[in-house]
Short mmCIF file of C-alpha atoms in Angstrom, two decimals:
data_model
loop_
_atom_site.label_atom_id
_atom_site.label_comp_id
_atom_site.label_asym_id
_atom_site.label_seq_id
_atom_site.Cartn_x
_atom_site.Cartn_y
_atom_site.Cartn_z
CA UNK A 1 65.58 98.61 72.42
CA UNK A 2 68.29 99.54 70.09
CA UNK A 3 67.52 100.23 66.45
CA UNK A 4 70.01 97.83 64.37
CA UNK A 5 69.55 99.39 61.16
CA UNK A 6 70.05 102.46 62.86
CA UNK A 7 73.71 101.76 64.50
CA UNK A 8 74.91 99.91 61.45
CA UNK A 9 73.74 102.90 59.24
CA UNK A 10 75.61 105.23 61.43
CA UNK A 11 78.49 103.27 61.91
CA UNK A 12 78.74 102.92 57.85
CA UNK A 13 78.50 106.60 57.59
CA UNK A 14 80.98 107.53 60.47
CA UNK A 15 83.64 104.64 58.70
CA UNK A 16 82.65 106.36 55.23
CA UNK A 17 83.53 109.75 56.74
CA UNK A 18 86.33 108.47 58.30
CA UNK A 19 87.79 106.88 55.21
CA UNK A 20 87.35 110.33 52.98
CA UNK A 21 89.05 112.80 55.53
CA UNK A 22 91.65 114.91 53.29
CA UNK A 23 94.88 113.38 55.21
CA UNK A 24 96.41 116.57 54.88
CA UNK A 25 93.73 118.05 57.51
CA UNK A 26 94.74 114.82 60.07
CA UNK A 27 95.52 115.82 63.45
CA UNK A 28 98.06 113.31 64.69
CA UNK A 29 96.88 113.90 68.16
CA UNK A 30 93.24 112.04 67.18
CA UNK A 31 96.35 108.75 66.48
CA UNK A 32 97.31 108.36 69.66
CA UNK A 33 97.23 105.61 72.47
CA UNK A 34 99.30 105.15 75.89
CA UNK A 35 101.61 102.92 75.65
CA UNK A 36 103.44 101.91 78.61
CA UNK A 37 107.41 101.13 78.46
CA UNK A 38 107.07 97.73 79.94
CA UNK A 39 104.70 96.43 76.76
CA UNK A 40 107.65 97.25 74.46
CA UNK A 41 109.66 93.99 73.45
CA UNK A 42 112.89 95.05 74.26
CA UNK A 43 114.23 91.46 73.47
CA UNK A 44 113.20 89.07 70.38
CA UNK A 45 111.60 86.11 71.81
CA UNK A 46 113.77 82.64 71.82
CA UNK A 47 112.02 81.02 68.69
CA UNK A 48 111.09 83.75 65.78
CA UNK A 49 107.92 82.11 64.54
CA UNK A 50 106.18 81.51 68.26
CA UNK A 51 104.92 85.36 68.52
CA UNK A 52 101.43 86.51 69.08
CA UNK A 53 99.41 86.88 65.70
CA UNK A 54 96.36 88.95 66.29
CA UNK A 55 93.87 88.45 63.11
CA UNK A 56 91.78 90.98 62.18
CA UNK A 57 88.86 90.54 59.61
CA UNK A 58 85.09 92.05 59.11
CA UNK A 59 85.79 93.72 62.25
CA UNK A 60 86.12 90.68 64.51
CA UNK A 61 89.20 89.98 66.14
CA UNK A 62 90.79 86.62 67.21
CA UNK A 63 94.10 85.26 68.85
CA UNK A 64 96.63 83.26 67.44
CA UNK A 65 100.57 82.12 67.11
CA UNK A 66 102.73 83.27 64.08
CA UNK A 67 102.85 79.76 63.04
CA UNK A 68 99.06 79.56 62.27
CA UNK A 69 99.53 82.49 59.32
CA UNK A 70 99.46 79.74 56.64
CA UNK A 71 95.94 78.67 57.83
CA UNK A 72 94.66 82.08 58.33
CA UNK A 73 95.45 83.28 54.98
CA UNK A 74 92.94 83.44 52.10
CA UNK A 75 93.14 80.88 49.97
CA UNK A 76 95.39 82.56 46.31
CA UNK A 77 97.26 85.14 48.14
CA UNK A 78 100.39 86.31 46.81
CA UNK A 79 102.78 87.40 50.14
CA UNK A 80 105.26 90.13 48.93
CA UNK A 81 108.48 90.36 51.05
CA UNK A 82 110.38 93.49 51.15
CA UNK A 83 114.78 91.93 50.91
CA UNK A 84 116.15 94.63 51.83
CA UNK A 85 119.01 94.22 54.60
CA UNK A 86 119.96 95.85 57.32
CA UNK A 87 123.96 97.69 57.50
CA UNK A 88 125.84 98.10 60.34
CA UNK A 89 125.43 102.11 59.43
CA UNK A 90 126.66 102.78 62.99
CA UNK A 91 130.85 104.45 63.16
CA UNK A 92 132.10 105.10 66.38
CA UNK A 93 135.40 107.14 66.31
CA UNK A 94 137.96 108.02 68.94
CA UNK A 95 139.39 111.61 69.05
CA UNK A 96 143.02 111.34 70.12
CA UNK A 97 142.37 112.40 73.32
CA UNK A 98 139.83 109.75 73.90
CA UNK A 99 136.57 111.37 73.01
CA UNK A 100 134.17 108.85 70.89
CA UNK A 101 132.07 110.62 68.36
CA UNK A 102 129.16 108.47 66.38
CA UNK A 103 128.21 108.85 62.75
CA UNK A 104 125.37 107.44 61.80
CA UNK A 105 125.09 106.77 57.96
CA UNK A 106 121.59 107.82 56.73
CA UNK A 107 121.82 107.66 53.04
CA UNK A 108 124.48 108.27 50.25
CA UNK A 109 125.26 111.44 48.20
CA UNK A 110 128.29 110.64 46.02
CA UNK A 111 129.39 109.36 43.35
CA UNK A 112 126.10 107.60 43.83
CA UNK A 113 122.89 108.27 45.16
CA UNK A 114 121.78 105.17 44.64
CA UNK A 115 121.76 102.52 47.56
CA UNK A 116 122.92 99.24 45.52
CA UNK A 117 125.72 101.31 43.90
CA UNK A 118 126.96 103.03 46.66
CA UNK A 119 127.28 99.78 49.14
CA UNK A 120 129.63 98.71 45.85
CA UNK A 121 131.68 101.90 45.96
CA UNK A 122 135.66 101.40 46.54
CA UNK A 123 138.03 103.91 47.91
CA UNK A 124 136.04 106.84 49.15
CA UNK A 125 132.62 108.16 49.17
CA UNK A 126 130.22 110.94 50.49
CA UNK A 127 126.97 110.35 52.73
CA UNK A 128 124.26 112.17 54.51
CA UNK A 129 124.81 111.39 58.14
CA UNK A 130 124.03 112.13 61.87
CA UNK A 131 126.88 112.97 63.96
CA UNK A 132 126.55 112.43 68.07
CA UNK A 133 128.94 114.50 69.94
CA UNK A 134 129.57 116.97 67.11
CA UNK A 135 130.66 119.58 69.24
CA UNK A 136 133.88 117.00 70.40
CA UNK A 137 135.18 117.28 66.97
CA UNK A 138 136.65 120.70 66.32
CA UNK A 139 138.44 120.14 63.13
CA UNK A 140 140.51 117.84 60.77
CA UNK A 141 139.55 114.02 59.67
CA UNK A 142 138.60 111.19 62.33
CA UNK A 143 140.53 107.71 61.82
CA UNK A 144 139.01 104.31 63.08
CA UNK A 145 141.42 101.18 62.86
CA UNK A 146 139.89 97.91 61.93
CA UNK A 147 141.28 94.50 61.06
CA UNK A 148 143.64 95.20 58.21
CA UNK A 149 142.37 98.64 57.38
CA UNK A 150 141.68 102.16 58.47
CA UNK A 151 138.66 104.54 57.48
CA UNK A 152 138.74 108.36 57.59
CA UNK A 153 136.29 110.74 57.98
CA UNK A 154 136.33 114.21 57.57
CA UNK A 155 132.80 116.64 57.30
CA UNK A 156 132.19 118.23 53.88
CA UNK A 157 129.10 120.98 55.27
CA UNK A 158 125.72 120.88 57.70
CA UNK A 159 122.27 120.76 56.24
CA UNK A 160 119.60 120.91 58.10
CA UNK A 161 120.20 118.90 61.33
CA UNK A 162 122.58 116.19 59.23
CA UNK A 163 126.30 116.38 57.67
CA UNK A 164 127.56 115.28 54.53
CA UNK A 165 130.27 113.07 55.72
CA UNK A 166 133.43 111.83 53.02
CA UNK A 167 134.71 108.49 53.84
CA UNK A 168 137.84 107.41 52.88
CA UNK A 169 139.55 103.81 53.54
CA UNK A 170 142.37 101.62 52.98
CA UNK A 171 142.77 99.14 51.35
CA UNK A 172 140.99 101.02 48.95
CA UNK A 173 139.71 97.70 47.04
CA UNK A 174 137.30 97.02 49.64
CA UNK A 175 133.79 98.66 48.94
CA UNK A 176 132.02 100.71 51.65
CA UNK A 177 129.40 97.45 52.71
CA UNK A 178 132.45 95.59 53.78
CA UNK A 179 134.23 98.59 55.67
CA UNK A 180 130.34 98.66 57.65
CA UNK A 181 130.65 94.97 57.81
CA UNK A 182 134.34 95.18 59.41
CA UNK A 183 134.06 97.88 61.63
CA UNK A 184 130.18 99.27 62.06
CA UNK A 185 127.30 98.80 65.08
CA UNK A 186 123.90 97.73 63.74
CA UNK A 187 121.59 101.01 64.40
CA UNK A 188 119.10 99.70 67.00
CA UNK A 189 115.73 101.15 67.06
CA UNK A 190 116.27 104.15 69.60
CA UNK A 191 112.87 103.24 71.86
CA UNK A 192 114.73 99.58 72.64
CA UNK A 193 117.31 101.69 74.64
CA UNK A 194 120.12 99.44 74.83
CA UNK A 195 123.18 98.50 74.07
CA UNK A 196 123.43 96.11 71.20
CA UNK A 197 123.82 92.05 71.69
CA UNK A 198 125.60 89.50 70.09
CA UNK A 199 122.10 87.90 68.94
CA UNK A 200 121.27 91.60 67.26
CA UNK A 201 123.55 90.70 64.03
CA UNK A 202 120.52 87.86 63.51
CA UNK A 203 117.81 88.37 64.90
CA UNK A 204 117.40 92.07 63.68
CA UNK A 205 117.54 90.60 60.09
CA UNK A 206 114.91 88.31 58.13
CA UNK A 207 116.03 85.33 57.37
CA UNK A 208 115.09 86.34 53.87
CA UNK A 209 117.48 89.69 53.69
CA UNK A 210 119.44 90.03 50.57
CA UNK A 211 120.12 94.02 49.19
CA UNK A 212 121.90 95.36 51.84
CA UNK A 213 121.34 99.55 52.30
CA UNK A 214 118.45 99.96 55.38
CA UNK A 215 119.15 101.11 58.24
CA UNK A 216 116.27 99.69 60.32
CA UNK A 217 114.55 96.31 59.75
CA UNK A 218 111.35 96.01 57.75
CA UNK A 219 110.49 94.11 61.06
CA UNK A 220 106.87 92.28 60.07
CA UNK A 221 109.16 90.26 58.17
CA UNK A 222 111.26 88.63 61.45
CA UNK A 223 108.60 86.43 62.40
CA UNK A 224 109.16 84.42 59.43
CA UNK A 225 111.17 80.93 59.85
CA UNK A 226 111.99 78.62 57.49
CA UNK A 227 109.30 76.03 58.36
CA UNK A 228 106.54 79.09 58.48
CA UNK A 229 107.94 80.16 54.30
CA UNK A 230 107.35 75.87 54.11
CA UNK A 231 104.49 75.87 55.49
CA UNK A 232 103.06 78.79 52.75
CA UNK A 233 104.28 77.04 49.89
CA UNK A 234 102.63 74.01 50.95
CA UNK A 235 99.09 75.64 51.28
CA UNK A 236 99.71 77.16 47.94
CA UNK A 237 100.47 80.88 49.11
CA UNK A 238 102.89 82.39 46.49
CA UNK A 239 105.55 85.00 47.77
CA UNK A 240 107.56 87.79 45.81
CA UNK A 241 110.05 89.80 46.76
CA UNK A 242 110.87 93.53 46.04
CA UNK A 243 113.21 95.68 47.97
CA UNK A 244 112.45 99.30 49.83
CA UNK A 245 115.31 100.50 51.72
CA UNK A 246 114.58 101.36 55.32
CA UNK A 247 115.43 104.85 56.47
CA UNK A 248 116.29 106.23 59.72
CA UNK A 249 113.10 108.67 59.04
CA UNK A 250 110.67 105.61 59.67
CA UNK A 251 111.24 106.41 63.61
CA UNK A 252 110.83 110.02 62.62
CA UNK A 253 107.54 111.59 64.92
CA UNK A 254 104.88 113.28 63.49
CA UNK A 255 105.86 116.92 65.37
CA UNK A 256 103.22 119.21 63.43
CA UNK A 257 99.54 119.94 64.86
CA UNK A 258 98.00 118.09 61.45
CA UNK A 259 99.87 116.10 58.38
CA UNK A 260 100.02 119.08 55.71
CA UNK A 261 102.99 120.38 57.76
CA UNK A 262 105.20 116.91 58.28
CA UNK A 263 107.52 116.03 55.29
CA UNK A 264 107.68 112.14 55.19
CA UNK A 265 111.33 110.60 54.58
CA UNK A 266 112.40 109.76 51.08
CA UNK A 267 113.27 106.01 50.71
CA UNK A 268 114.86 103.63 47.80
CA UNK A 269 112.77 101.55 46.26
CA UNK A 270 113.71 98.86 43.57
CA UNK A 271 111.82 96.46 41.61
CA UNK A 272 112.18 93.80 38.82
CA UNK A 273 109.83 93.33 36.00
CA UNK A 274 109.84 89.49 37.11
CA UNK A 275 107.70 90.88 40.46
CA UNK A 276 105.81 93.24 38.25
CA UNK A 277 104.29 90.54 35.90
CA UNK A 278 104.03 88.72 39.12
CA UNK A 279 101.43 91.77 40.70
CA UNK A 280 99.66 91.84 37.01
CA UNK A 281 98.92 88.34 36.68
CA UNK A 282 97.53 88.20 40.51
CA UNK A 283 95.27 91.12 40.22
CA UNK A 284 91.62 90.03 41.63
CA UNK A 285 93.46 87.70 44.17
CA UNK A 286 94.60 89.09 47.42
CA UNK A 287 97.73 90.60 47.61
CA UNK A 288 99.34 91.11 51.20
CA UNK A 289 102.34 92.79 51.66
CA UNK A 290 104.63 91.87 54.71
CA UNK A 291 104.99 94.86 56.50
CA UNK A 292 104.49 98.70 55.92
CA UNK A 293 107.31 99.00 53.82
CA UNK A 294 106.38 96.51 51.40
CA UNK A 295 102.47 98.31 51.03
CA UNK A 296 104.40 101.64 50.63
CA UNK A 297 106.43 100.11 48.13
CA UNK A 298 103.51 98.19 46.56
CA UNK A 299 101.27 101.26 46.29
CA UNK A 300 104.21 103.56 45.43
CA UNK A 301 104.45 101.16 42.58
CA UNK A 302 101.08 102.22 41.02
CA UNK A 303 101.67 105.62 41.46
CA UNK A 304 105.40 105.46 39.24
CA UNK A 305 102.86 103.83 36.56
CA UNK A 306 100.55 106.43 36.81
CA UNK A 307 103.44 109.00 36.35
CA UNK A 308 104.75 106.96 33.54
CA UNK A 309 101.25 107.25 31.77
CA UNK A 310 100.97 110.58 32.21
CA UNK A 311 104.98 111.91 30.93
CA UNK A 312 106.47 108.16 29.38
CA UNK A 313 109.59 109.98 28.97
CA UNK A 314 110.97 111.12 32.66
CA UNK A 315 114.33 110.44 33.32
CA UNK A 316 115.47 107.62 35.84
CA UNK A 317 116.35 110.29 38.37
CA UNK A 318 112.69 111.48 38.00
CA UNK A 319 111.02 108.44 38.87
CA UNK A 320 109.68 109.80 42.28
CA UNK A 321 106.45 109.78 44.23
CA UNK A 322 105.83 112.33 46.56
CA UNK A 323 103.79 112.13 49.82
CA UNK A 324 101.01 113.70 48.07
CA UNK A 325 100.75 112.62 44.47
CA UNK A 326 97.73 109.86 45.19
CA UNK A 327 95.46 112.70 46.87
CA UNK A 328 95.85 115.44 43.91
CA UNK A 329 95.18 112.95 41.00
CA UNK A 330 92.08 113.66 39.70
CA UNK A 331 91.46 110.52 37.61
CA UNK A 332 93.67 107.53 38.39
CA UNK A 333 94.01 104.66 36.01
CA UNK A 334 93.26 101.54 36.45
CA UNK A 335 95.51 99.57 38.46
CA UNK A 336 96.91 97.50 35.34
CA UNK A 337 98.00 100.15 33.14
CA UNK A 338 99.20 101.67 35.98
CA UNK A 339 101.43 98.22 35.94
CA UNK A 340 102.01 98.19 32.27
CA UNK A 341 103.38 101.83 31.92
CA UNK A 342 106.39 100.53 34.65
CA UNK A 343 106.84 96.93 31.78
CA UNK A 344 106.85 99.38 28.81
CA UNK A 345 109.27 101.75 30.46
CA UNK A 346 112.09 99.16 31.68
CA UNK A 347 111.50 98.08 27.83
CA UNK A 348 112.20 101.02 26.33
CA UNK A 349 115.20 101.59 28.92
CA UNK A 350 116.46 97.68 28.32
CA UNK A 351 116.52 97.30 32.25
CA UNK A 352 114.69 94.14 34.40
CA UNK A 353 115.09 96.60 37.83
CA UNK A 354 113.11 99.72 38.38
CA UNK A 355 115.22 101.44 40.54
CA UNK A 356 112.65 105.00 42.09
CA UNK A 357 112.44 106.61 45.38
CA UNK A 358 109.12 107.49 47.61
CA UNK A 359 107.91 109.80 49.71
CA UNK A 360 104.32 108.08 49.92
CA UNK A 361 102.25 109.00 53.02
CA UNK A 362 99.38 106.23 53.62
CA UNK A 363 96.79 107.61 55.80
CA UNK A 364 93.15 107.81 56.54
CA UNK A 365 91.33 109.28 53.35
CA UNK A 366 93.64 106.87 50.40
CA UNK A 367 92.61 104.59 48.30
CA UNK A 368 94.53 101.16 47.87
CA UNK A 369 95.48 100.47 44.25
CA UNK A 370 97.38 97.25 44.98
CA UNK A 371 97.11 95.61 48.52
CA UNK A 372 94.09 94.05 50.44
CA UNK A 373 95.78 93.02 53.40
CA UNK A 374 98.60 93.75 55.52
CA UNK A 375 100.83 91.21 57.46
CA UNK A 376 102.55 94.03 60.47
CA UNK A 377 103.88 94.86 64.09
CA UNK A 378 102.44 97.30 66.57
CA UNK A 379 103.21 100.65 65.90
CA UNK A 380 104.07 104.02 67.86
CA UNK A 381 101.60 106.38 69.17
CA UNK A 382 101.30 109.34 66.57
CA UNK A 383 103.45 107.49 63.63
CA UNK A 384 102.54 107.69 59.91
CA UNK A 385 102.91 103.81 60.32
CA UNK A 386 99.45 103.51 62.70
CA UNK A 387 98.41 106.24 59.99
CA UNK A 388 98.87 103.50 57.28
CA UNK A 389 97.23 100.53 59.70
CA UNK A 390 93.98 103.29 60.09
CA UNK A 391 93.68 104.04 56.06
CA UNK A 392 93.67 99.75 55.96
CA UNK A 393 91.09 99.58 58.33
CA UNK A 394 89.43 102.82 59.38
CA UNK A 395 88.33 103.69 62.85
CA UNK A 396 88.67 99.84 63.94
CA UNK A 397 92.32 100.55 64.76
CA UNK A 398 91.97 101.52 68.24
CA UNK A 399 90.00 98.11 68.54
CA UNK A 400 92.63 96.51 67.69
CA UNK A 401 95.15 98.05 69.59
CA UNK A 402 93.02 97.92 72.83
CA UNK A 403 92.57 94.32 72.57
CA UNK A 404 96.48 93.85 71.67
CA UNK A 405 96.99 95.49 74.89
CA UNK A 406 94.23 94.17 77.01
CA UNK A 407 95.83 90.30 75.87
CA UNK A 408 99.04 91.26 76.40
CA UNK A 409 100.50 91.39 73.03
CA UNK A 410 104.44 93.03 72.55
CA UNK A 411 104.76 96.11 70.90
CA UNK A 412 107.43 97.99 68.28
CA UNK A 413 109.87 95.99 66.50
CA UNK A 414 110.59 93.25 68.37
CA UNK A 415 106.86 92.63 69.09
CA UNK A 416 104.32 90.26 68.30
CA UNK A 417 102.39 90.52 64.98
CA UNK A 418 99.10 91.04 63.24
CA UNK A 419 97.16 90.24 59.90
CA UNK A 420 94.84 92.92 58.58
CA UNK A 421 92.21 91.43 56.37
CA UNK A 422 89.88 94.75 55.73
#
């Protein structure tokens, strides 16, 4: 006969274990499941709210629809939405002699580094890019005609597998989001491999998107429909939003033998002391993010205060958190003064938006600050986002993925959805 007390002490200590493993000794290869082509949702379904919703609590796992997340929610949550929206970052020029080459706009350089400021720039501008077919453009600027205008391009140097790119356009009153609007491709996931659809320019956007700059979808958030948000407010569930914009590094793969050696992307996060009171006054209720990006930015949050606590006077362009600031802190504060340092700073600066930047890495052996729950897709074999989904729930992860695909749940970003209640 099995000893009860026995397995349930061991499986304690093994989730203990688990839970306190220094992230930077990870090896990505112990994150890892087969995942076979056919499982990834290539399309989005007809009606954004009917996907799967797998719900996950003390350990037991259940199947539902999307719709049913109202019901399944505990009772006081506060739902916090990352806004950001998705730009059509994708140029494709024509050499004269017919040649296309693609540049792919990852993030800007000058006169602003900052996203919101930079989609508002006129006339010209400078951004880190990707260029396809580089070796088709030998020299001089590249021209691409669009409905009453023209935009240049011509490369400024090479760093490190990217190109800083200056864009110039006519008429020069238009800013740089309405030159992507006129004449740039949305930048599809790469695993979806295909060609973009009409039904793309929606259905790759919440119906909630408002700060344009990403240049992927914070895709938890397209299951949400207007009768679902309806449907929240009605059972009581308060939402916030705050914005993180997507980089092209969340599809970027985990390449080194254990975490110490990957460098996680650098992404724009902004905040307004409206959602920061909002956070303070909802501490000791459950707080569920909708998606990764919103935890990173929720937890990144926490980790600004503690900054902010420890040198009050750093400069804007010093607001930063890098991927391992939470593991090297000795003694973190508690999670509202963490809150209050980021309220007394935007005083003392007369701003309501914290505008910082993150490099936060979430992974087995962290300690949530902020969140106790997570509202997210199915993620990639050996990605720091099933790194994030294991620090939420320890070992159970590759339960849950084995019943999402033993039940035939979609993966990736067009997939079906879970809630994470730890």
């Amino acid at each position: 006969m099995r000893n009860l007390f026995t397995d349930s002490y061991l499986y304690i200590l093994t989730y203990l274990n688990f839970m306190h493993t220094n992230p930077k000794n990870l090896a990505i290869k112990d994150f890892v499941y087969e995942l076979p082509d056919e499982r990834i949702a290539k399309f989005p379904l007809p009606e954004r709210d009917q996907s799967k919703l797998l719900y996950y609590q003390h350990h037991t796992i259940s199947d539902h629809t999307f719709t049913e997340l109202p019901e399944l929610l505990p009772t006081g949550s506060l739902l916090v939405f990352n806004n950001t929206k998705v730009v059509q970052a994708r140029l494709i020029f024509h050499k004269p002699t017919g040649g296309a080459v693609e540049i792919f706009c990852l993030e800007p350089v000058a006169p602003h580094r900052e996203v919101q400021l930079a989609m508002q720039q006129t006339g010209s501008c400078t951004w880190k890019c990707l260029v396809g077919n580089n070796k088709r453009w030998k020299e001089g600027p590249l021209s691409l005609h669009f409905e009453g205008g023209t935009v240049t391009a011509e490369r400024e140097t090479q760093q490190d597998g990217h190109f800083l790119i200056r864009f110039a356009w006519t008429p020069a009153q238009l800013t740089f989001a309405e030159v992507l609007e006129r004449c740039g491709r949305l930048p599809l996931p790469p695993y979806l491999n295909r060609e973009l659809t009409p039904e793309d320019r929606t259905r790759y956007q919440t119906i909630y998107a408002r700060n344009e700059g990403a240049v992927a979808a914070p895709t938890a958030g397209l299951h949400f429909t207007d009768n679902v948000m309806a449907d929240l407010q009605a059972k009581g569930i308060d939402s916030t939003y705050l914005t993180l914009h997507v980089g092209a590094g969340t599809f970027k793969p985990v390449k080194a033998d254990t975490m110490e050696a990957h460098e996680m992307h650098a992404e724009q996060l902004m905040v307004s002391r409206h959602v920061v009171d909002q956070l303070l006054s909802h501490l000791g209720r459950p707080l569920i993010p909708v998606g990764t990006t919103s935890m990173r930015s929720l937890e990144s949050l926490y980790w600004l205060g503690t900054l902010l606590l420890q040198q009050p006077e750093l400069k804007p362009e010093e607001l930063h958190v890098t991927q391992w600031l939470p593991y090297e802190t000795s003694t973190p504060p508690a999670t509202k003064d963490a809150l209050h340092a980021l309220l007394d700073y935007m005083a003392r600066h007369q701003t309501e938006h914290l505008h910082a930047s993150t490099q936060i890495i979430i992974a087995p052996g962290y300690s949530f600050k902020v969140c106790n729950g997570l509202v997210t897709n199915f993620h990639q074999p050996e990605s720091t986002l099933l790194l994030l989904v294991a620090a939420l729930i320890g070992e159970d992860w590759k339960q849950v993925y084995r019943h999402a695909l033993d039940n035939g749940y979609r993966f990736l970003s067009y997939g079906d959805s879970s809630l994470l209640l730890p």
